[in-house]
XYZ file of N, CA and C in Angstrom:
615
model
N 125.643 155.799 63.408
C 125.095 154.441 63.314
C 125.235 153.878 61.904
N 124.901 154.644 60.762
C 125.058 154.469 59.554
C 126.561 154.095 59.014
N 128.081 154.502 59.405
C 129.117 154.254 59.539
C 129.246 152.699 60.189
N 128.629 152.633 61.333
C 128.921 151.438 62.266
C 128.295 150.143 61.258
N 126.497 150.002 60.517
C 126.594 149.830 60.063
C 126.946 149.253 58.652
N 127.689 150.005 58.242
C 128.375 149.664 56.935
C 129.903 148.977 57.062
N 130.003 149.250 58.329
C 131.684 148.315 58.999
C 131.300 147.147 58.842
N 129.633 146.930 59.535
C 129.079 145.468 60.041
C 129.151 144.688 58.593
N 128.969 145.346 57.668
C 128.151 144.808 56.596
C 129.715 144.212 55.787
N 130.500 145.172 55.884
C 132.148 144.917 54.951
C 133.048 143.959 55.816
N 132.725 143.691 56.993
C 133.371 143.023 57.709
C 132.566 141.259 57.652
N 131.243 141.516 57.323
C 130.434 140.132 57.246
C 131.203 139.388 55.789
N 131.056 140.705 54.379
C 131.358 140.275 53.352
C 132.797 139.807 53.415
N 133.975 140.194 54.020
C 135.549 139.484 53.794
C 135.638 138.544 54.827
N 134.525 138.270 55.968
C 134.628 136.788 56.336
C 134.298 135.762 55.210
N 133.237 135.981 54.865
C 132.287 135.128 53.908
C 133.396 134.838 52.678
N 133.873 135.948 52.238
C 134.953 135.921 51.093
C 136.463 134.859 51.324
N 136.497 134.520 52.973
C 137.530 134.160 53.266
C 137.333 132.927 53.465
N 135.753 132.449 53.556
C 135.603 130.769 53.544
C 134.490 130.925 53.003
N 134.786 130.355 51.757
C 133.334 129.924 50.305
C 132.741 128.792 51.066
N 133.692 128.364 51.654
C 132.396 126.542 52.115
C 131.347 127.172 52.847
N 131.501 128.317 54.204
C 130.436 129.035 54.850
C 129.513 130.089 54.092
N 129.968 130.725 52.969
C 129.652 131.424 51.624
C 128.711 130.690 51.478
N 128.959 128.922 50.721
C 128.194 128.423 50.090
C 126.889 127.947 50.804
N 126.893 127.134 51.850
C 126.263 127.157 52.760
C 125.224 128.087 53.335
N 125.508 129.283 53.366
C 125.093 130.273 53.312
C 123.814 130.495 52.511
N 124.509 130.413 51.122
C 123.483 130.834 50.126
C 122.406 129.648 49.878
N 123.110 128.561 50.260
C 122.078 127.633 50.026
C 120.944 127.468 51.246
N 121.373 128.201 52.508
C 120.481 127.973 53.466
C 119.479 129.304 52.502
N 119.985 130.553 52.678
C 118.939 131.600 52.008
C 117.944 131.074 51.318
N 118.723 130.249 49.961
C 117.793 129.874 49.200
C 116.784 128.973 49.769
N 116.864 127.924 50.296
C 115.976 127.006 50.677
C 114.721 127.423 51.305
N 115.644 128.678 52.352
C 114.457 129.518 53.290
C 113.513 130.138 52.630
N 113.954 131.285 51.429
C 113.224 131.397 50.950
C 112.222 130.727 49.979
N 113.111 129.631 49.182
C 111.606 128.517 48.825
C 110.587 128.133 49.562
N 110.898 127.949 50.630
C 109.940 127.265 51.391
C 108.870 128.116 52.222
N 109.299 129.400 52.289
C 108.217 130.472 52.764
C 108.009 130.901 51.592
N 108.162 131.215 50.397
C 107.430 131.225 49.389
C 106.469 129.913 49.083
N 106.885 128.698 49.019
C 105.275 127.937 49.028
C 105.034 127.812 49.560
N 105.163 128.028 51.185
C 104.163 128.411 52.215
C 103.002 129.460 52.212
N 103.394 130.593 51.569
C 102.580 131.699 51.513
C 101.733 131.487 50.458
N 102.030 131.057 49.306
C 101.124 130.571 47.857
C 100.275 129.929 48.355
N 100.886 128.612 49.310
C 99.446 127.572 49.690
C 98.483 128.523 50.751
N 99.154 129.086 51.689
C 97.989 129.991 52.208
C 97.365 130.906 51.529
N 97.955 131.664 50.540
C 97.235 132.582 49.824
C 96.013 132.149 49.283
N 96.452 131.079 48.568
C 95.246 130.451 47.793
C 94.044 129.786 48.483
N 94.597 129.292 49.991
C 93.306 128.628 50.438
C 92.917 129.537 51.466
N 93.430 130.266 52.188
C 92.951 131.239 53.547
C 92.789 132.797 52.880
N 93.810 133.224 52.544
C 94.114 134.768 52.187
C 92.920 134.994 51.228
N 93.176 134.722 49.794
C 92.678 135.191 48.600
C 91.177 134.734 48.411
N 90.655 135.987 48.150
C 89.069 135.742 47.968
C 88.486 134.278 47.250
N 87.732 133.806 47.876
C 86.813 132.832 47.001
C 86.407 133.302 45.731
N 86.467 132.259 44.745
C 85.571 133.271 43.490
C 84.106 132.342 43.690
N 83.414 133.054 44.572
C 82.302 132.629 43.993
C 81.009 133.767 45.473
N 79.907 134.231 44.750
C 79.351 135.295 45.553
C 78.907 134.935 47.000
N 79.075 135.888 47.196
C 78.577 136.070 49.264
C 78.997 134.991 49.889
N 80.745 135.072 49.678
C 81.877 133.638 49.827
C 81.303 133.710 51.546
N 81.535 134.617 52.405
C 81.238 134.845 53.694
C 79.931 134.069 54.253
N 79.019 133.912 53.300
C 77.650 133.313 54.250
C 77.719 131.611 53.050
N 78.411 131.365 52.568
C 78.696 129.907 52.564
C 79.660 129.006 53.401
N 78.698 127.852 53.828
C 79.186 126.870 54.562
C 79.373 125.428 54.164
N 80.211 124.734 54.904
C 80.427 123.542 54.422
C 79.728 122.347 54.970
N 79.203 121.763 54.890
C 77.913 120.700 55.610
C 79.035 119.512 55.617
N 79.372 118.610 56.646
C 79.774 117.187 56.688
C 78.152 116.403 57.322
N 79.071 115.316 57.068
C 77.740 114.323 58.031
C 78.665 113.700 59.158
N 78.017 113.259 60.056
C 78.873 112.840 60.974
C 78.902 111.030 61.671
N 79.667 110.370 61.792
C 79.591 109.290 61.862
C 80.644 108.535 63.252
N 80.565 107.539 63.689
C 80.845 107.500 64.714
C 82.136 107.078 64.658
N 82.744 106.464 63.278
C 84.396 106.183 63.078
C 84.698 107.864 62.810
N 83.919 108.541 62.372
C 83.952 110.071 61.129
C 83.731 111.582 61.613
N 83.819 112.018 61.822
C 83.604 113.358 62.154
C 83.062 114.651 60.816
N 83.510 114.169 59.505
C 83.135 114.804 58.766
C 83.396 113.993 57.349
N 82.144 112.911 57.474
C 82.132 112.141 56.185
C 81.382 113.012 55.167
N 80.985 112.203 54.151
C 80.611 112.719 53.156
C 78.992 112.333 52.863
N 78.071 113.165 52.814
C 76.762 112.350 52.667
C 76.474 111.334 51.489
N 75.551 110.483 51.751
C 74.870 110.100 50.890
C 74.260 110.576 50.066
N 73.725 109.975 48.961
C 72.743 111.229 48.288
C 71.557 111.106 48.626
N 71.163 109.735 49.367
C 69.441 109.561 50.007
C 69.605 110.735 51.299
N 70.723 110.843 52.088
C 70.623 111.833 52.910
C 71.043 113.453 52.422
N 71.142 113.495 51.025
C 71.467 115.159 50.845
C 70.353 115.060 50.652
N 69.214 114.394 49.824
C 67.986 114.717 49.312
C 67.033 115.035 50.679
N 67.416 114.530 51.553
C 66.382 114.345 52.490
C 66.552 115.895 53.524
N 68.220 116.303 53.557
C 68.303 117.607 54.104
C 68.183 118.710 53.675
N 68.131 118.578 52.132
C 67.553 119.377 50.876
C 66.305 119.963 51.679
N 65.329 118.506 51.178
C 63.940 118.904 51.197
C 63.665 119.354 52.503
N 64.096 119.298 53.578
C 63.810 119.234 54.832
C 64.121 120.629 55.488
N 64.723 121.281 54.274
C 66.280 122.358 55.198
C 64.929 123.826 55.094
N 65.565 124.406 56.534
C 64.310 125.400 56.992
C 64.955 126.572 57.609
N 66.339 126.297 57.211
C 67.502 127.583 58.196
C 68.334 128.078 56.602
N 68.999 127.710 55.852
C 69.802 127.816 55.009
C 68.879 128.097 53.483
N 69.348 129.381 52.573
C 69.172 129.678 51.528
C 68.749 128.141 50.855
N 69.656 127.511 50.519
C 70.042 126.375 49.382
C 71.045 125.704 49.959
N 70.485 124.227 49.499
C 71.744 123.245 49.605
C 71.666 122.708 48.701
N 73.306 122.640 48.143
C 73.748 122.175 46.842
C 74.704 121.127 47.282
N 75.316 120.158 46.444
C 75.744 119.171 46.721
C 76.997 118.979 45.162
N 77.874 118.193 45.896
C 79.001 117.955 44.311
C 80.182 116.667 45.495
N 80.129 115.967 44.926
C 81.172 114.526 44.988
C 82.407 114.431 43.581
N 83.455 114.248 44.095
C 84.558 114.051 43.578
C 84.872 112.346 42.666
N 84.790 112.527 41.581
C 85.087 111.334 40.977
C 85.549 111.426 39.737
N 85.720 110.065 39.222
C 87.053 109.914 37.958
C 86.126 109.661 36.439
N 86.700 110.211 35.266
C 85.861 110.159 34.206
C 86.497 109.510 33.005
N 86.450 108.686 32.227
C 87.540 108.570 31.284
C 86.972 109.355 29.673
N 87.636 109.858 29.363
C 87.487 110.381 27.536
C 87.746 109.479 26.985
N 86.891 109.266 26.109
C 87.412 108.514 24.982
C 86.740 109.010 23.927
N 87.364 108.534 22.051
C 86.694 109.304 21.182
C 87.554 110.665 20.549
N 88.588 110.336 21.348
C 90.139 111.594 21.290
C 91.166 110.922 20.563
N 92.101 111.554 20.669
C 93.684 110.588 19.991
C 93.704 109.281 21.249
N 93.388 109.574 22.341
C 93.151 108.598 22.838
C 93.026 109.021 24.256
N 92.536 107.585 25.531
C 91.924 107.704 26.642
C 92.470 108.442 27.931
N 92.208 109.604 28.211
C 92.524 109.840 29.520
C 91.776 109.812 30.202
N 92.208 110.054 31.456
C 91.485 109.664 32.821
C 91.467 111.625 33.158
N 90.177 111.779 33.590
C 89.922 112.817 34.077
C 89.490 113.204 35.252
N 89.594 114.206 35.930
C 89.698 114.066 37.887
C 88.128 115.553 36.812
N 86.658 115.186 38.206
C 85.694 115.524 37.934
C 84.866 115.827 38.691
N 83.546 116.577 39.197
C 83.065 116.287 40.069
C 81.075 116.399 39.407
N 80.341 115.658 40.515
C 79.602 114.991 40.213
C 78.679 116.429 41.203
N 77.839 116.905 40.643
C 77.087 118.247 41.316
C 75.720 118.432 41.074
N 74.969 118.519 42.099
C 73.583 118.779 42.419
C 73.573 120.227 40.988
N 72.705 120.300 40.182
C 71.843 121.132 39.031
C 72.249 122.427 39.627
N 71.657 122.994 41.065
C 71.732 124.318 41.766
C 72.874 124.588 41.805
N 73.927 123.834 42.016
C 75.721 124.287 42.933
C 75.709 125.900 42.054
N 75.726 126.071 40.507
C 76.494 126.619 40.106
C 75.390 128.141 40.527
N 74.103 127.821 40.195
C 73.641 129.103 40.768
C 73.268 129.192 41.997
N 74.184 128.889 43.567
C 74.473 129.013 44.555
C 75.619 129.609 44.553
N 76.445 129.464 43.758
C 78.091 129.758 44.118
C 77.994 130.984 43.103
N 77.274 131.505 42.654
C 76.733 132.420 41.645
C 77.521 132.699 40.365
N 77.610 131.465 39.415
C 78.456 131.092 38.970
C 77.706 131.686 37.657
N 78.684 131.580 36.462
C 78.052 131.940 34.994
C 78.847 131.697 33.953
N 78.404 131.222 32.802
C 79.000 130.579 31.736
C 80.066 131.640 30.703
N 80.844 131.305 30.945
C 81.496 132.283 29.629
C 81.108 131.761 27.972
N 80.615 130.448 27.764
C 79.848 129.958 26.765
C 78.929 128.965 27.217
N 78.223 129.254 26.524
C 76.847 128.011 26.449
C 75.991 128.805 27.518
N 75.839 127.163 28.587
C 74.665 127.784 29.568
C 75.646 126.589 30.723
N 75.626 126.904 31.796
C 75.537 126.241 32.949
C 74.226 125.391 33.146
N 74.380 124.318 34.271
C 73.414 123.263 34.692
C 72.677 124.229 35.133
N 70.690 124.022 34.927
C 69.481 124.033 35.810
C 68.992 123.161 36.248
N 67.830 123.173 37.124
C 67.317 122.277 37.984
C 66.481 121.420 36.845
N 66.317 121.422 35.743
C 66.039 120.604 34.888
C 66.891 119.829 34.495
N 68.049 119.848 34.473
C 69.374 118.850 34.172
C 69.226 117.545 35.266
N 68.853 117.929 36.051
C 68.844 116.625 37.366
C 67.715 115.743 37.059
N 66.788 116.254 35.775
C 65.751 114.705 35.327
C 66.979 114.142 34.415
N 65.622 112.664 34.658
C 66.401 111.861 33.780
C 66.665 111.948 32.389
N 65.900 112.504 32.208
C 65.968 112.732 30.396
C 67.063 113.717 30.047
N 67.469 114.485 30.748
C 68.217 115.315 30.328
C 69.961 115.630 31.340
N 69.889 114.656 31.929
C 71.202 114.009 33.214
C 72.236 113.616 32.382
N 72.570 113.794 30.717
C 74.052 113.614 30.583
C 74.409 114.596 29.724
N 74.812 115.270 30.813
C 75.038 116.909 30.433
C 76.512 117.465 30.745
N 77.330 117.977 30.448
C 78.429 118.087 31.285
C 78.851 119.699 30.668
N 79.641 120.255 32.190
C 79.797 121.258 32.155
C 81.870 121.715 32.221
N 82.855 122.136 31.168
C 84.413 122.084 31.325
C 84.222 123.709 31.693
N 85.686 123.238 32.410
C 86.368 124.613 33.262
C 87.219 125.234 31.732
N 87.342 126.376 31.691
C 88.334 126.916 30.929
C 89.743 126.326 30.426
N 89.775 126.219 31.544
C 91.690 125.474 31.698
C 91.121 123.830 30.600
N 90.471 123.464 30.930
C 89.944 121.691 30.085
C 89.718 122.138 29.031
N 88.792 122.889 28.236
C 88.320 123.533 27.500
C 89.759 124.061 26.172
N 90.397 124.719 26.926
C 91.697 125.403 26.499
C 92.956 124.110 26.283
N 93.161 123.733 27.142
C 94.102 122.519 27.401
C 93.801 121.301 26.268
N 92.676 120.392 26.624
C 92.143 119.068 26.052
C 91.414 119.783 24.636
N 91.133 120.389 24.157
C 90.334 120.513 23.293
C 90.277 121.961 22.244
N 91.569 122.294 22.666
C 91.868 123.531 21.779
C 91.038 125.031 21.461
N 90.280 124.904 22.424
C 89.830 126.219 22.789
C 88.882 125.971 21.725
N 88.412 125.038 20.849
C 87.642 124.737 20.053
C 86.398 125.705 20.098
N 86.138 126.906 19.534
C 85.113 127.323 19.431
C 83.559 126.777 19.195
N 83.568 125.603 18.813
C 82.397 124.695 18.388
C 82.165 123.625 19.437
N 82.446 123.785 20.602
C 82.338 123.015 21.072
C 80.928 122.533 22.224
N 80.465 123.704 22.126
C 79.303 123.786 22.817
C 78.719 123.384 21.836
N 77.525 122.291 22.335
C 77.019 121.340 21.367
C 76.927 119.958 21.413
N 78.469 119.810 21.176
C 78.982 118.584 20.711
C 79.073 117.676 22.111
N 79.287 116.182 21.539
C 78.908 115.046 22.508
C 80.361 114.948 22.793
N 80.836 113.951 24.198
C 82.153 113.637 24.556
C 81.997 111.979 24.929
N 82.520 111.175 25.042
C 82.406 109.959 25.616
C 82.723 109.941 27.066
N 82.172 109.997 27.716
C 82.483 109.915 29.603
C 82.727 108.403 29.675
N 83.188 107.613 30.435
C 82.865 106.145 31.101
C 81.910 105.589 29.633
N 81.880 105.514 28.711
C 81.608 105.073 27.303
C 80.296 105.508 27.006
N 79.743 106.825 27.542
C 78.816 106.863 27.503
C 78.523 108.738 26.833
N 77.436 108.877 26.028
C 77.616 110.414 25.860
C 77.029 111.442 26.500
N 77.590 112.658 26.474
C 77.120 113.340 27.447
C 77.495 115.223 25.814
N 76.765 115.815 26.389
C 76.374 116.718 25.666
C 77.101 117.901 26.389
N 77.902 118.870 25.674
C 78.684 119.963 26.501
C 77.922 120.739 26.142
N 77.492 121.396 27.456
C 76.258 122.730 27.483
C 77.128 123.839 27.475
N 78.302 123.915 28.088
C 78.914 125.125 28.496
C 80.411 125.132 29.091
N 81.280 126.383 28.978
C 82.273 126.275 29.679
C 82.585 127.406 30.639
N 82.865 127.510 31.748
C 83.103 128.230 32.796
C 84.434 129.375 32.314
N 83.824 130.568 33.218
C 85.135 131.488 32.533
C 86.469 131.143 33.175
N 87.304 132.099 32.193
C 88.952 132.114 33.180
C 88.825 132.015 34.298
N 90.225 131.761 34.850
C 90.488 131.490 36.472
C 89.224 131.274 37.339
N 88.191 130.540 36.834
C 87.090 130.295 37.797
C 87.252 128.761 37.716
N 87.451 128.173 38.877
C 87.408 126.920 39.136
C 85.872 126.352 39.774
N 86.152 125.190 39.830
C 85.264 124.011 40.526
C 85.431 124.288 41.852
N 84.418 123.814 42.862
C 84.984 123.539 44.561
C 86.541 122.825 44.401
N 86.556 121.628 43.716
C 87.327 121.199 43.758
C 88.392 121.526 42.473
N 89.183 122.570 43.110
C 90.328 123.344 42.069
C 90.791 121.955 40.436
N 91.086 120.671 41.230
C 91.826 119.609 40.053
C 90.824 119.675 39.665
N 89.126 119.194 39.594
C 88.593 119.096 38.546
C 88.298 119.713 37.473
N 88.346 118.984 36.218
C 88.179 119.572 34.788
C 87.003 119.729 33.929
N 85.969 119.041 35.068
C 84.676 119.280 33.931
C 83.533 118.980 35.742
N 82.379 119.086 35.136
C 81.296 119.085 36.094
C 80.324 118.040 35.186
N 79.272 116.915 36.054
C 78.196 116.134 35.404
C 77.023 116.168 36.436
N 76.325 116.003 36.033
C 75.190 115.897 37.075
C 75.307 115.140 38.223
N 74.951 114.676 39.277
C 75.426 114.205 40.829
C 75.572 112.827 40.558
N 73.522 112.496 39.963
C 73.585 111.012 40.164
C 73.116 110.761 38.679
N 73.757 110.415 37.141
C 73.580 110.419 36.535
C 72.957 108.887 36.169
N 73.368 108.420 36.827
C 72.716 106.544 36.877
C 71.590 106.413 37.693
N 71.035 107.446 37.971
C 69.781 106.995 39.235
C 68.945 107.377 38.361
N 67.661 106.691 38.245
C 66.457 107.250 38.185
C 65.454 107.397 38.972
């Protein structure tokens, strides 16, 4: 079989050798195939396969609200507060909304992808600061709601790994906000693009 084989294999190569256009073709189908099941498998790896980083990934769930155009909108915050206080089955409910931040106060303004998070998220997702301190349930008063929390990658990227940076103020939407802390390596946000964390409802009192 091993003979038969190796006929198959020398007889494939001096066709192929005898027309490069089917050669080429060839290699370019390979290649493509394999690009494309390679970022097939990355995007599954990362969202199905590969562990969550964040503790007892298995007994967290995802809450929608439901609406009659919607099947899985996004709550309000008069209705997270209200399923908060109300909730009589579930550990903790934490809450975080996706929104846009601008820097300013730098060489100049970027726009930053962010998310907006209930005080608890980070000690639900059993999260911990590689500097400073992460948000407590005291961050969600008003007096103390402009607080913001960068991922490593922001931290490293925008701001040079600046050792001093815990402390110091940033300009959000023209307004200041105080960096308590930065999240370790490869630990992201729920939402992987965002670069920093602020309190949910920083305009409400």
């Amino acid at each position: 079989m091993l003979h038969n084989g190796l006929q198959t294999i020398r007889f494939a190569i001096r066709s192929l050798c005898k027309n490069p256009g089917v050669t080429l073709a060839a290699i370019v189908t390979l290649t493509l195939g394999i690009g494309a099941t390679t970022a097939v498998f990355s995007i599954v790896n990362s969202v199905l396969l590969r562990p969550l980083p964040f503790k007892d990934q298995d007994e967290l769930v995802w809450i929608w609200s439901r609406r009659p155009d919607n099947n899985k909108a996004p709550f309000s915050l008069p209705d997270f507060l209200d399923h908060r206080n109300q909730n009589q089955t579930l550990e903790q409910i934490a809450a975080f909304g996706n929104t846009g931040l601008s820097l300013s106060g730098v060489e100049r303004t970027d726009r930053l992808q962010a998310l907006r998070v209930s005080a608890n998220l980070f000690q639900l997702l059993g999260l911990r600061a590689a500097r400073g301190r992460l948000m407590s349930i005291q961050d969600d008063e008003p007096a103390r709601r402009h607080v913001v929390v960068l991922t490593n990658e922001c931290w490293q990227r925008r701001f040079g790994s600046d050792s001093n940076i815990v402390g110091k103020s940033l300009i959000l939407n023209g307004e200041s906000y105080e960096v308590i802390g930065i999240l370790p390596q490869n630990v992201s946000l729920p939402n992987p693009q965002a670069e920093l964390a602020i309190p949910l409802a920083p305009d409400v009192d």
